[in-house]
PDB file of C-alpha atoms in Angstrom:
ATOM      1  CA  MET A   1       0.000   0.000   0.000  1.00 72.00           C
ATOM      2  CA  PRO A   2       1.514   3.380  -0.953  1.00 80.00           C
ATOM      3  CA  THR A   3       2.183   6.006   1.673  1.00 85.00           C
ATOM      4  CA  PRO A   4      -0.355   8.838   1.649  1.00 91.00           C
ATOM      5  CA  LEU A   5       0.516  12.160   0.069  1.00 93.00           C
ATOM      6  CA  LYS A   6       1.594  14.939   2.393  1.00 91.00           C
ATOM      7  CA  PRO A   7      -0.514  18.106   2.810  1.00 91.00           C
ATOM      8  CA  THR A   8      -0.362  20.843   0.155  1.00 93.00           C
ATOM      9  CA  VAL A   9       2.334  23.474   0.785  1.00 91.00           C
ATOM     10  CA  GLU A  10       3.273  26.835  -0.734  1.00 92.00           C
ATOM     11  CA  PHE A  11       6.168  26.893  -3.231  1.00 89.00           C
ATOM     12  CA  ASP A  12       7.859  29.921  -1.614  1.00 89.00           C
ATOM     13  CA  ASP A  13       7.816  28.208   1.776  1.00 87.00           C
ATOM     14  CA  THR A  14       9.287  24.932   0.500  1.00 88.00           C
ATOM     15  CA  LEU A  15      10.939  24.253  -2.863  1.00 88.00           C
ATOM     16  CA  GLY A  16      11.404  27.977  -3.473  1.00 91.00           C
ATOM     17  CA  ARG A  17      13.784  28.140  -0.506  1.00 95.00           C
ATOM     18  CA  LEU A  18      16.082  25.386  -1.804  1.00 96.00           C
ATOM     19  CA  ASP A  19      19.002  26.044  -4.122  1.00 97.00           C
ATOM     20  CA  LEU A  20      18.811  22.970  -6.374  1.00 97.00           C
ATOM     21  CA  ARG A  21      21.620  22.810  -8.950  1.00 98.00           C
ATOM     22  CA  LEU A  22      23.036  20.408 -11.509  1.00 98.00           C
ATOM     23  CA  GLY A  23      26.519  18.998 -11.006  1.00 98.00           C
ATOM     24  CA  ARG A  24      28.811  16.349 -12.477  1.00 98.00           C
ATOM     25  CA  VAL A  25      30.447  13.665 -10.328  1.00 98.00           C
ATOM     26  CA  LEU A  26      34.232  13.895 -10.658  1.00 98.00           C
ATOM     27  CA  GLN A  27      35.152  11.213  -8.103  1.00 98.00           C
ATOM     28  CA  ALA A  28      33.348   8.480  -6.167  1.00 98.00           C
ATOM     29  CA  GLU A  29      35.065   6.470  -3.463  1.00 96.00           C
ATOM     30  CA  PRO A  30      33.946   4.480  -0.444  1.00 96.00           C
ATOM     31  CA  GLU A  31      33.665   6.501   2.775  1.00 95.00           C
ATOM     32  CA  PRO A  32      35.078   3.944   5.246  1.00 94.00           C
ATOM     33  CA  ASN A  33      34.036   5.802   8.401  1.00 94.00           C
ATOM     34  CA  ALA A  34      30.380   6.362   7.517  1.00 94.00           C
ATOM     35  CA  PRO A  35      27.953   4.527   9.833  1.00 93.00           C
ATOM     36  CA  LYS A  36      26.488   2.629   6.845  1.00 93.00           C
ATOM     37  CA  PRO A  37      28.071   1.842   3.444  1.00 94.00           C
ATOM     38  CA  ALA A  38      28.379   5.107   1.516  1.00 96.00           C
ATOM     39  CA  TYR A  39      30.426   6.893  -1.129  1.00 97.00           C
ATOM     40  CA  ARG A  40      32.194  10.210  -0.839  1.00 97.00           C
ATOM     41  CA  LEU A  41      31.387  12.066  -4.064  1.00 98.00           C
ATOM     42  CA  THR A  42      33.332  15.025  -5.417  1.00 98.00           C
ATOM     43  CA  ILE A  43      30.933  17.037  -7.584  1.00 98.00           C
ATOM     44  CA  ASP A  44      31.540  19.986  -9.942  1.00 98.00           C
ATOM     45  CA  PHE A  45      28.708  22.535  -9.855  1.00 98.00           C
ATOM     46  CA  GLY A  46      30.272  24.882 -12.423  1.00 98.00           C
ATOM     47  CA  LYS A  47      30.442  28.486 -11.186  1.00 98.00           C
ATOM     48  CA  TYR A  48      29.203  27.261  -7.756  1.00 98.00           C
ATOM     49  CA  GLY A  49      32.385  25.266  -7.239  1.00 98.00           C
ATOM     50  CA  VAL A  50      33.423  21.731  -6.459  1.00 98.00           C
ATOM     51  CA  ARG A  51      31.739  20.254  -3.394  1.00 98.00           C
ATOM     52  CA  THR A  52      31.700  17.007  -1.444  1.00 97.00           C
ATOM     53  CA  SER A  53      28.701  14.800  -0.732  1.00 98.00           C
ATOM     54  CA  VAL A  54      28.481  11.553   1.207  1.00 97.00           C
ATOM     55  CA  GLY A  55      25.582   9.352   0.184  1.00 96.00           C
ATOM     56  CA  ARG A  56      24.321   5.799   0.077  1.00 96.00           C
ATOM     57  CA  PHE A  57      24.685   5.195  -3.658  1.00 96.00           C
ATOM     58  CA  THR A  58      26.538   1.907  -3.176  1.00 95.00           C
ATOM     59  CA  GLN A  59      24.178  -0.160  -5.346  1.00 94.00           C
ATOM     60  CA  GLN A  60      26.171   1.338  -8.236  1.00 95.00           C
ATOM     61  CA  THR A  61      29.932   1.061  -8.713  1.00 96.00           C
ATOM     62  CA  PRO A  62      32.103   4.184  -8.481  1.00 97.00           C
ATOM     63  CA  GLU A  63      32.830   3.745 -12.202  1.00 97.00           C
ATOM     64  CA  ASP A  64      29.088   3.929 -12.963  1.00 97.00           C
ATOM     65  CA  ILE A  65      28.716   7.142 -10.954  1.00 97.00           C
ATOM     66  CA  VAL A  66      31.744   9.147 -12.129  1.00 98.00           C
ATOM     67  CA  GLY A  67      30.807  11.393 -15.040  1.00 98.00           C
ATOM     68  CA  ARG A  68      27.078  11.359 -14.251  1.00 98.00           C
ATOM     69  CA  GLN A  69      25.151  14.553 -13.801  1.00 98.00           C
ATOM     70  CA  VAL A  70      23.245  14.742 -10.508  1.00 98.00           C
ATOM     71  CA  VAL A  71      20.879  17.126  -8.736  1.00 98.00           C
ATOM     72  CA  GLY A  72      22.085  18.561  -5.425  1.00 98.00           C
ATOM     73  CA  VAL A  73      20.803  20.894  -2.726  1.00 98.00           C
ATOM     74  CA  LEU A  74      23.511  23.517  -2.246  1.00 98.00           C
ATOM     75  CA  ASN A  75      22.073  25.525   0.629  1.00 98.00           C
ATOM     76  CA  PHE A  76      21.720  22.933   3.388  1.00 97.00           C
ATOM     77  CA  ALA A  77      24.181  23.210   6.272  1.00 97.00           C
ATOM     78  CA  PRO A  78      27.079  20.720   5.976  1.00 97.00           C
ATOM     79  CA  ARG A  79      26.661  17.399   7.820  1.00 96.00           C
ATOM     80  CA  GLN A  80      29.470  15.391   9.347  1.00 96.00           C
ATOM     81  CA  ILE A  81      29.292  11.786   8.094  1.00 94.00           C
ATOM     82  CA  GLY A  82      32.171   9.674   9.281  1.00 87.00           C
ATOM     83  CA  ASP A  83      35.354  11.668   8.698  1.00 87.00           C
ATOM     84  CA  ALA A  84      33.839  13.680   5.843  1.00 91.00           C
ATOM     85  CA  SER A  85      31.862  16.892   5.772  1.00 95.00           C
ATOM     86  CA  SER A  86      28.953  16.410   3.366  1.00 97.00           C
ATOM     87  CA  GLU A  87      28.360  19.851   1.825  1.00 98.00           C
ATOM     88  CA  VAL A  88      25.645  18.871  -0.661  1.00 98.00           C
ATOM     89  CA  LEU A  89      22.595  16.624  -0.475  1.00 98.00           C
ATOM     90  CA  VAL A  90      22.409  14.665  -3.729  1.00 98.00           C
ATOM     91  CA  LEU A  91      18.772  13.857  -4.491  1.00 97.00           C
ATOM     92  CA  GLY A  92      17.907  10.261  -5.183  1.00 96.00           C
ATOM     93  CA  VAL A  93      15.249   7.583  -5.043  1.00 96.00           C
ATOM     94  CA  GLN A  94      15.186   4.277  -3.203  1.00 94.00           C
ATOM     95  CA  VAL A  95      16.721   1.346  -5.096  1.00 93.00           C
ATOM     96  CA  PRO A  96      13.974  -1.310  -5.424  1.00 92.00           C
ATOM     97  CA  GLY A  97      14.623  -4.266  -3.137  1.00 89.00           C
ATOM     98  CA  ALA A  98      17.634  -2.641  -1.459  1.00 87.00           C
ATOM     99  CA  ASP A  99      18.064  -1.732   2.208  1.00 83.00           C
ATOM    100  CA  SER A 100      16.319   1.421   3.375  1.00 84.00           C
ATOM    101  CA  GLY A 101      18.324   4.481   2.362  1.00 85.00           C
ATOM    102  CA  GLU A 102      20.118   2.822  -0.574  1.00 92.00           C
ATOM    103  CA  ALA A 103      19.551   5.230  -3.436  1.00 95.00           C
ATOM    104  CA  THR A 104      20.161   5.966  -7.059  1.00 96.00           C
ATOM    105  CA  ALA A 105      20.722   9.622  -7.963  1.00 97.00           C
ATOM    106  CA  LEU A 106      18.278  11.773  -9.902  1.00 96.00           C
ATOM    107  CA  THR A 107      19.777  12.657 -13.283  1.00 96.00           C
ATOM    108  CA  PRO A 108      18.611  14.731 -16.284  1.00 97.00           C
ATOM    109  CA  LEU A 109      17.483  13.041 -19.495  1.00 97.00           C
ATOM    110  CA  ILE A 110      20.077  15.008 -21.483  1.00 97.00           C
ATOM    111  CA  THR A 111      23.387  16.672 -20.601  1.00 97.00           C
ATOM    112  CA  ALA A 112      22.844  20.202 -19.305  1.00 97.00           C
ATOM    113  CA  LYS A 113      25.059  23.077 -18.148  1.00 98.00           C
ATOM    114  CA  LEU A 114      26.753  22.551 -14.786  1.00 98.00           C
ATOM    115  CA  GLY A 115      25.295  24.774 -12.083  1.00 98.00           C
ATOM    116  CA  SER A 116      21.948  25.047 -13.857  1.00 97.00           C
ATOM    117  CA  LYS A 117      19.054  25.801 -11.523  1.00 96.00           C
ATOM    118  CA  VAL A 118      16.622  22.929 -11.058  1.00 94.00           C
ATOM    119  CA  PHE A 119      12.952  23.919 -11.082  1.00 89.00           C
TER     120      PHE A 119
END
């Protein structure tokens, strides 16, 4: 049974407050000190710089992730995950049949400009 939809919200109070941008993964490597299996991703957001994200994208190999464009939230406060500071939340969806939290990243259908605003 699907989970119910959440109540309606105003754009300016929710999505309008997030800085969602497109980046390209430059590096992906295991983060050995994370509490659960995770990768440390180095992501280029164009004019917004290169940033680090730690996420549970381990259902894919690092080779499958490097070079992919991903959507990230740039204006969340950094989170300490293991020994790494995760500066960006990469958006993803649950991998079917995988443990809770195992994700695959949201990606555009075609290659777009790095740093592009997501709307």
